[in-house]
CSV table of C-alpha atoms in Angstrom, one decimal:
chain,number,residue,atom,x,y,z
A,13,MET,CA,37.3,89.0,23.5
A,14,VAL,CA,37.7,85.8,25.4
A,15,CYS,CA,38.0,87.8,28.6
A,16,ALA,CA,34.9,89.8,27.8
A,17,LEU,CA,32.9,86.6,27.1
A,18,GLY,CA,34.3,85.1,30.3
A,19,ALA,CA,33.1,88.2,32.3
A,20,ALA,CA,29.6,87.8,30.8
A,21,VAL,CA,29.5,84.2,31.9
A,22,CYS,CA,30.6,85.1,35.4
A,23,PHE,CA,28.1,88.0,35.8
A,24,GLY,CA,25.2,86.0,34.3
A,25,THR,CA,25.8,83.0,36.5
A,26,ALA,CA,26.4,85.1,39.6
A,27,THR,CA,22.9,86.7,39.2
A,28,VAL,CA,21.2,83.3,39.4
A,29,LEU,CA,23.3,82.0,42.3
A,30,GLN,CA,22.7,85.2,44.4
A,31,ALA,CA,19.0,85.2,43.6
A,32,ILE,CA,18.6,81.6,44.9
A,33,ALA,CA,20.6,82.4,48.0
A,34,ALA,CA,18.7,85.7,48.7
A,35,ARG,CA,15.3,84.0,48.4
A,36,SER,CA,16.5,81.1,50.5
A,37,ALA,CA,17.6,83.5,53.2
A,38,ALA,CA,14.3,85.3,53.2
A,39,ALA,CA,12.4,81.9,53.5
A,40,THR,CA,14.3,80.9,56.6
A,41,GLY,CA,12.8,83.7,58.8
A,42,PRO,CA,12.0,87.4,59.1
A,43,GLY,CA,14.5,90.1,59.6
A,44,GLY,CA,15.7,93.4,58.3
A,45,ASP,CA,18.1,94.0,55.4
A,46,LEU,CA,21.2,93.3,57.4
A,47,ALA,CA,19.8,90.1,58.9
A,48,LEU,CA,18.8,88.8,55.5
A,49,LEU,CA,22.2,89.8,54.1
A,50,TRP,CA,24.0,87.9,57.0
A,51,ARG,CA,21.9,84.8,56.3
A,52,ALA,CA,22.7,85.0,52.6
A,53,LEU,CA,26.4,85.4,53.3
A,54,ARG,CA,26.4,82.1,55.1
A,55,GLN,CA,25.2,80.3,52.0
A,56,TRP,CA,27.8,78.9,49.5
A,57,ARG,CA,25.7,80.0,46.5
A,58,TYR,CA,25.8,83.7,47.6
A,59,LEU,CA,29.6,83.5,48.3
A,60,ALA,CA,30.1,81.7,44.9
A,61,GLY,CA,28.2,84.5,43.2
A,62,LEU,CA,30.3,87.2,44.9
A,63,ALA,CA,33.5,85.3,43.8
A,64,LEU,CA,32.2,85.1,40.2
A,65,ASP,CA,31.4,88.9,40.3
A,66,GLY,CA,34.9,89.6,41.4
A,67,LEU,CA,36.4,87.3,38.7
A,68,GLY,CA,34.1,88.9,36.1
A,69,PHE,CA,35.2,92.4,37.1
A,70,VAL,CA,38.9,91.4,36.7
A,71,LEU,CA,38.1,89.8,33.3
A,72,GLN,CA,36.2,92.9,32.2
A,73,ILE,CA,39.1,95.2,33.1
A,74,LEU,CA,41.5,92.9,31.1
A,75,ALA,CA,39.1,93.0,28.2
A,76,LEU,CA,38.8,96.8,28.3
A,77,ARG,CA,42.6,97.0,28.1
A,78,SER,CA,42.8,94.8,25.0
A,79,VAL,CA,39.7,95.3,22.8
A,80,PRO,CA,37.4,98.2,21.9
A,81,ILE,CA,34.8,99.4,24.4
A,82,TYR,CA,32.0,98.6,22.0
A,83,ALA,CA,32.9,94.9,22.0
A,84,VAL,CA,33.1,94.7,25.8
A,85,GLY,CA,29.9,96.6,26.3
A,86,ALA,CA,28.0,94.2,24.0
A,87,ALA,CA,29.5,91.2,25.8
A,88,MET,CA,28.4,92.7,29.2
A,89,ALA,CA,24.8,93.1,27.9
A,90,ALA,CA,25.1,89.4,26.7
A,91,SER,CA,25.3,88.3,30.4
A,92,LEU,CA,21.5,88.4,30.3
A,93,ALA,CA,21.6,85.5,27.8
A,94,VAL,CA,23.8,83.6,30.3
A,95,THR,CA,21.4,84.4,33.1
A,96,ALA,CA,18.5,83.1,31.0
A,97,VAL,CA,20.2,79.8,30.2
A,98,VAL,CA,21.4,79.2,33.8
A,99,ALA,CA,18.0,80.2,35.2
A,100,ALA,CA,16.4,77.6,32.8
A,101,ARG,CA,18.7,75.0,34.2
A,102,LEU,CA,18.9,75.8,38.0
A,103,LEU,CA,15.5,77.6,38.6
A,104,LYS,CA,13.5,75.5,36.1
A,105,VAL,CA,12.4,78.7,34.3
A,106,ARG,CA,10.7,77.9,31.1
A,107,LEU,CA,12.0,80.0,28.2
A,108,SER,CA,9.7,80.7,25.3
A,109,ARG,CA,10.7,80.1,21.7
A,110,VAL,CA,11.2,83.8,21.3
A,111,GLU,CA,13.6,83.9,24.3
A,112,TRP,CA,15.6,81.0,23.0
A,113,ALA,CA,15.8,82.7,19.7
A,114,ALA,CA,17.0,85.9,21.5
A,115,VAL,CA,19.8,83.8,23.1
A,116,ALA,CA,20.8,82.6,19.7
A,117,VAL,CA,20.7,86.2,18.3
A,118,VAL,CA,22.9,87.4,21.1
A,119,CYS,CA,25.4,84.7,20.4
A,120,ALA,CA,25.3,85.5,16.7
A,121,GLY,CA,25.9,89.2,17.3
A,122,LEU,CA,28.9,88.5,19.5
A,123,ALA,CA,30.3,86.2,16.9
A,124,LEU,CA,30.1,89.0,14.3
A,125,LEU,CA,31.7,91.4,16.7
A,126,GLY,CA,34.5,89.0,17.4
A,127,LEU,CA,35.2,88.7,13.7
A,128,ALA,CA,35.1,92.5,13.1
A,129,SER,CA,36.7,93.9,16.2
A,130,GLY,CA,40.1,95.4,15.9
A,131,ALA,CA,42.7,96.1,18.6
A,132,GLU,CA,42.0,98.5,21.5
A,133,GLY,CA,42.5,102.2,20.5
A,134,ASP,CA,45.7,103.9,21.6
A,135,GLU,CA,44.5,107.5,21.7
A,136,ALA,CA,44.3,109.4,25.0
A,137,GLY,CA,41.3,111.4,24.0
A,138,PRO,CA,40.7,115.2,24.7
A,139,ALA,CA,42.5,116.7,27.7
A,140,GLY,CA,39.2,117.3,29.5
A,141,LEU,CA,37.8,113.8,29.0
A,142,LYS,CA,38.9,112.5,32.4
A,143,TRP,CA,37.2,115.4,34.1
A,144,ALA,CA,34.2,114.9,31.9
A,145,MET,CA,33.9,111.3,33.2
A,146,LEU,CA,34.1,112.6,36.8
A,147,GLY,CA,31.3,115.1,36.0
A,148,ALA,CA,29.3,112.4,34.3
A,149,ALA,CA,29.6,110.2,37.4
A,150,GLY,CA,28.2,113.0,39.5
A,151,GLY,CA,25.5,113.5,37.0
A,152,VAL,CA,24.5,109.8,37.4
A,153,LEU,CA,23.8,110.5,41.1
A,154,LEU,CA,21.7,113.6,40.2
A,155,LEU,CA,19.8,111.5,37.6
A,156,GLY,CA,19.1,108.9,40.3
A,157,ALA,CA,17.8,111.5,42.7
A,158,ALA,CA,15.5,113.0,40.1
A,159,GLY,CA,14.4,109.6,38.7
A,160,GLY,CA,13.4,108.3,42.1
A,161,ARG,CA,10.6,110.8,42.2
A,162,LEU,CA,9.0,109.8,38.9
A,163,PRO,CA,6.0,107.5,38.5
A,164,GLU,CA,6.8,103.8,38.6
A,165,ARG,CA,7.4,103.1,34.9
A,166,GLY,CA,9.4,106.3,34.3
A,167,ARG,CA,11.3,105.7,37.6
A,168,ALA,CA,12.4,102.2,36.6
A,169,LEU,CA,13.6,103.4,33.2
A,170,ALA,CA,15.4,106.5,34.5
A,171,LEU,CA,17.1,104.6,37.3
A,172,GLY,CA,18.1,101.7,35.0
A,173,LEU,CA,19.4,104.1,32.4
A,174,GLY,CA,21.3,106.0,35.1
A,175,SER,CA,22.8,102.7,36.3
A,176,GLY,CA,23.9,101.9,32.7
A,177,LEU,CA,25.5,105.3,32.3
A,178,GLY,CA,27.4,104.7,35.6
A,179,PHE,CA,28.7,101.4,34.3
A,180,GLY,CA,29.6,103.2,31.1
A,181,VAL,CA,31.6,105.7,33.0
A,182,VAL,CA,33.5,102.8,34.5
A,183,GLU,CA,34.2,101.3,31.1
A,184,VAL,CA,35.6,104.6,29.7
A,185,SER,CA,37.5,105.5,32.9
A,186,VAL,CA,39.4,102.2,32.8
A,187,ARG,CA,40.8,103.2,29.4
A,188,LEU,CA,41.9,106.6,30.8
A,189,ILE,CA,44.0,105.1,33.6
A,190,ASP,CA,47.5,104.7,32.3
A,191,GLY,CA,49.2,102.9,35.2
A,192,LEU,CA,48.4,101.4,38.6
A,193,SER,CA,51.1,103.0,40.7
A,194,PRO,CA,49.9,105.4,43.4
A,195,GLY,CA,51.7,108.3,41.7
A,196,GLU,CA,49.6,107.6,38.6
A,197,LEU,CA,46.3,106.7,40.2
A,198,PHE,CA,45.7,109.3,42.9
A,199,PRO,CA,46.2,112.5,40.7
A,200,ASN,CA,44.1,111.0,37.9
A,201,PRO,CA,40.4,112.2,37.8
A,202,ALA,CA,39.5,109.0,36.0
A,203,THR,CA,40.3,107.0,39.1
A,204,TYR,CA,37.6,108.8,41.1
A,205,ALA,CA,35.2,108.7,38.1
A,206,LEU,CA,35.6,104.9,38.1
A,207,LEU,CA,34.9,104.6,41.9
A,208,LEU,CA,32.0,107.1,41.9
A,209,GLY,CA,30.4,105.9,38.7
A,210,GLY,CA,30.6,102.2,39.8
A,211,GLY,CA,29.2,102.9,43.2
A,212,ALA,CA,26.4,105.1,41.8
A,213,ALA,CA,25.6,102.5,39.2
A,214,PHE,CA,25.1,99.7,41.8
A,215,LEU,CA,22.9,102.0,44.0
A,216,LEU,CA,20.7,103.0,41.1
A,217,LEU,CA,20.3,99.5,39.8
A,218,THR,CA,19.4,98.1,43.2
A,219,SER,CA,16.8,100.9,43.6
A,220,ALA,CA,15.4,100.3,40.1
A,221,LEU,CA,15.0,96.6,40.7
A,222,GLN,CA,13.3,97.1,44.1
A,223,ARG,CA,11.0,100.0,43.1
A,224,GLY,CA,10.0,99.3,39.5
A,225,SER,CA,9.7,97.0,36.6
A,226,VAL,CA,12.7,94.7,36.2
A,227,THR,CA,12.3,94.5,32.5
A,228,THR,CA,12.1,98.3,32.0
A,229,ALA,CA,15.0,98.9,34.4
A,230,THR,CA,17.2,96.3,32.7
A,231,ALA,CA,16.4,97.7,29.2
A,232,GLY,CA,17.6,101.1,30.4
A,233,LEU,CA,20.7,99.5,31.8
A,234,VAL,CA,21.6,97.8,28.6
A,235,LEU,CA,21.1,100.9,26.5
A,236,GLY,CA,23.1,103.1,29.0
A,237,GLU,CA,26.1,100.8,29.3
A,238,THR,CA,26.5,100.1,25.6
A,239,VAL,CA,25.7,103.0,23.3
A,240,ALA,CA,27.4,106.1,24.8
A,241,PRO,CA,30.7,104.3,25.9
A,242,ALA,CA,30.9,102.7,22.4
A,243,LEU,CA,30.6,106.1,20.8
A,244,ILE,CA,33.3,107.6,23.1
A,245,GLY,CA,35.6,104.8,22.3
A,246,VAL,CA,35.2,105.2,18.5
A,247,VAL,CA,35.2,109.0,18.4
A,248,TRP,CA,37.9,109.9,21.0
A,249,LEU,CA,39.9,106.8,22.1
A,250,GLY,CA,40.7,105.4,18.7
A,251,ASP,CA,38.7,102.2,18.8
A,252,ARG,CA,38.5,100.7,15.3
A,253,THR,CA,37.4,97.6,13.5
A,254,ARG,CA,39.4,95.4,11.2
A,255,PRO,CA,40.0,97.0,7.8
A,256,GLY,CA,36.8,96.9,5.7
A,257,LEU,CA,34.6,95.3,8.5
A,258,GLY,CA,33.1,98.4,10.1
A,259,TRP,CA,29.7,97.5,8.8
A,260,LEU,CA,30.0,94.0,10.3
A,261,ALA,CA,30.9,95.4,13.7
A,262,ILE,CA,27.9,97.8,13.6
A,263,LEU,CA,25.6,94.9,12.6
A,264,GLY,CA,27.0,92.6,15.3
A,265,PHE,CA,26.7,95.3,18.0
A,266,ALA,CA,23.1,96.1,17.1
A,267,VAL,CA,22.1,92.4,16.9
A,268,ALA,CA,23.7,91.6,20.3
A,269,VAL,CA,22.1,94.6,22.1
A,270,ALA,CA,18.7,93.9,20.5
A,271,GLY,CA,18.9,90.3,21.7
A,272,ALA,CA,19.9,91.4,25.2
A,273,LEU,CA,16.9,93.8,25.2
A,274,ALA,CA,14.6,90.9,24.3
A,275,LEU,CA,16.0,89.1,27.4
A,276,SER,CA,15.7,92.1,29.8
A,277,ARG,CA,13.4,90.3,32.2
A,278,PHE,CA,16.4,88.3,33.2
A,279,GLY,CA,18.0,91.4,34.7
A,280,GLU,CA,16.8,89.7,37.9
A,281,ALA,CA,15.9,86.0,38.2
A,282,PRO,CA,12.0,85.5,38.1
A,283,VAL,CA,10.6,85.6,41.6
A,284,GLU,CA,8.2,82.7,41.2
A,285,ALA,CA,10.9,80.4,39.9
A,286,GLU,CA,13.2,81.4,42.8
A,287,GLU,CA,10.4,80.7,45.3
A,288,ARG,CA,9.9,77.3,43.9
A,289,ALA,CA,13.6,76.6,43.9
A,290,VAL,CA,13.9,77.4,47.7
A,291,ALA,CA,10.6,76.2,49.0
A,292,PRO,CA,10.8,73.6,51.8
A,293,ARG,CA,10.3,70.0,50.6
């Protein structure tokens, strides 16, 4: 659980650092996507954000190998609370009382989950689950292609939901990989599901944030990466709670996800705040 919370801190902080660097790169001159990316890569904040993303991914993998998927998924959604707090500090974003309350709700939900979570399940799941994850990863790409043609609000929700499902495929696939030797990785369909699902998730999330409402897209992301993977973990992979605390885990999961949804506008740092932070002085 400490690894899951550490991953949330890394991802939430990286979002703000990369947002500041990206806006700063755009403010220094015109250019295409590659030129802007090159200028962003020359800034320490962007590089620090990438390093935090890498560290967060490693911590997420460690967490998924140790605690139930439902606990890790809720912690990943809680990275929005970290982004909100860091944005308030670095970008001078003013949080409303409701948003501060949502941060507290997320923390309370995670505390309940920490108390109720049992050990990682040790079941391998149905024989076809690995292939099902690979098929689901391909389905995420199809959902993205179809969602990109919808009107703006529906497009943002579909792309965000698809991105969340892609990250959910990653969470489940990690549990379906038994070893890291080439002989175990290459023949395993879960390996390719992890790569395809993760790549598709990043593509869809980028498209959703560029082409629609950040709040709507992030809400879809939170729902997609928490609910379905949690159910798979409980039903097929043996994830359980501590004896007699199933109700507390359900309550903590629901509270943490609800708080994250209330903070969904922090799926991307607010534009106006970013512009103030990087404006020439």
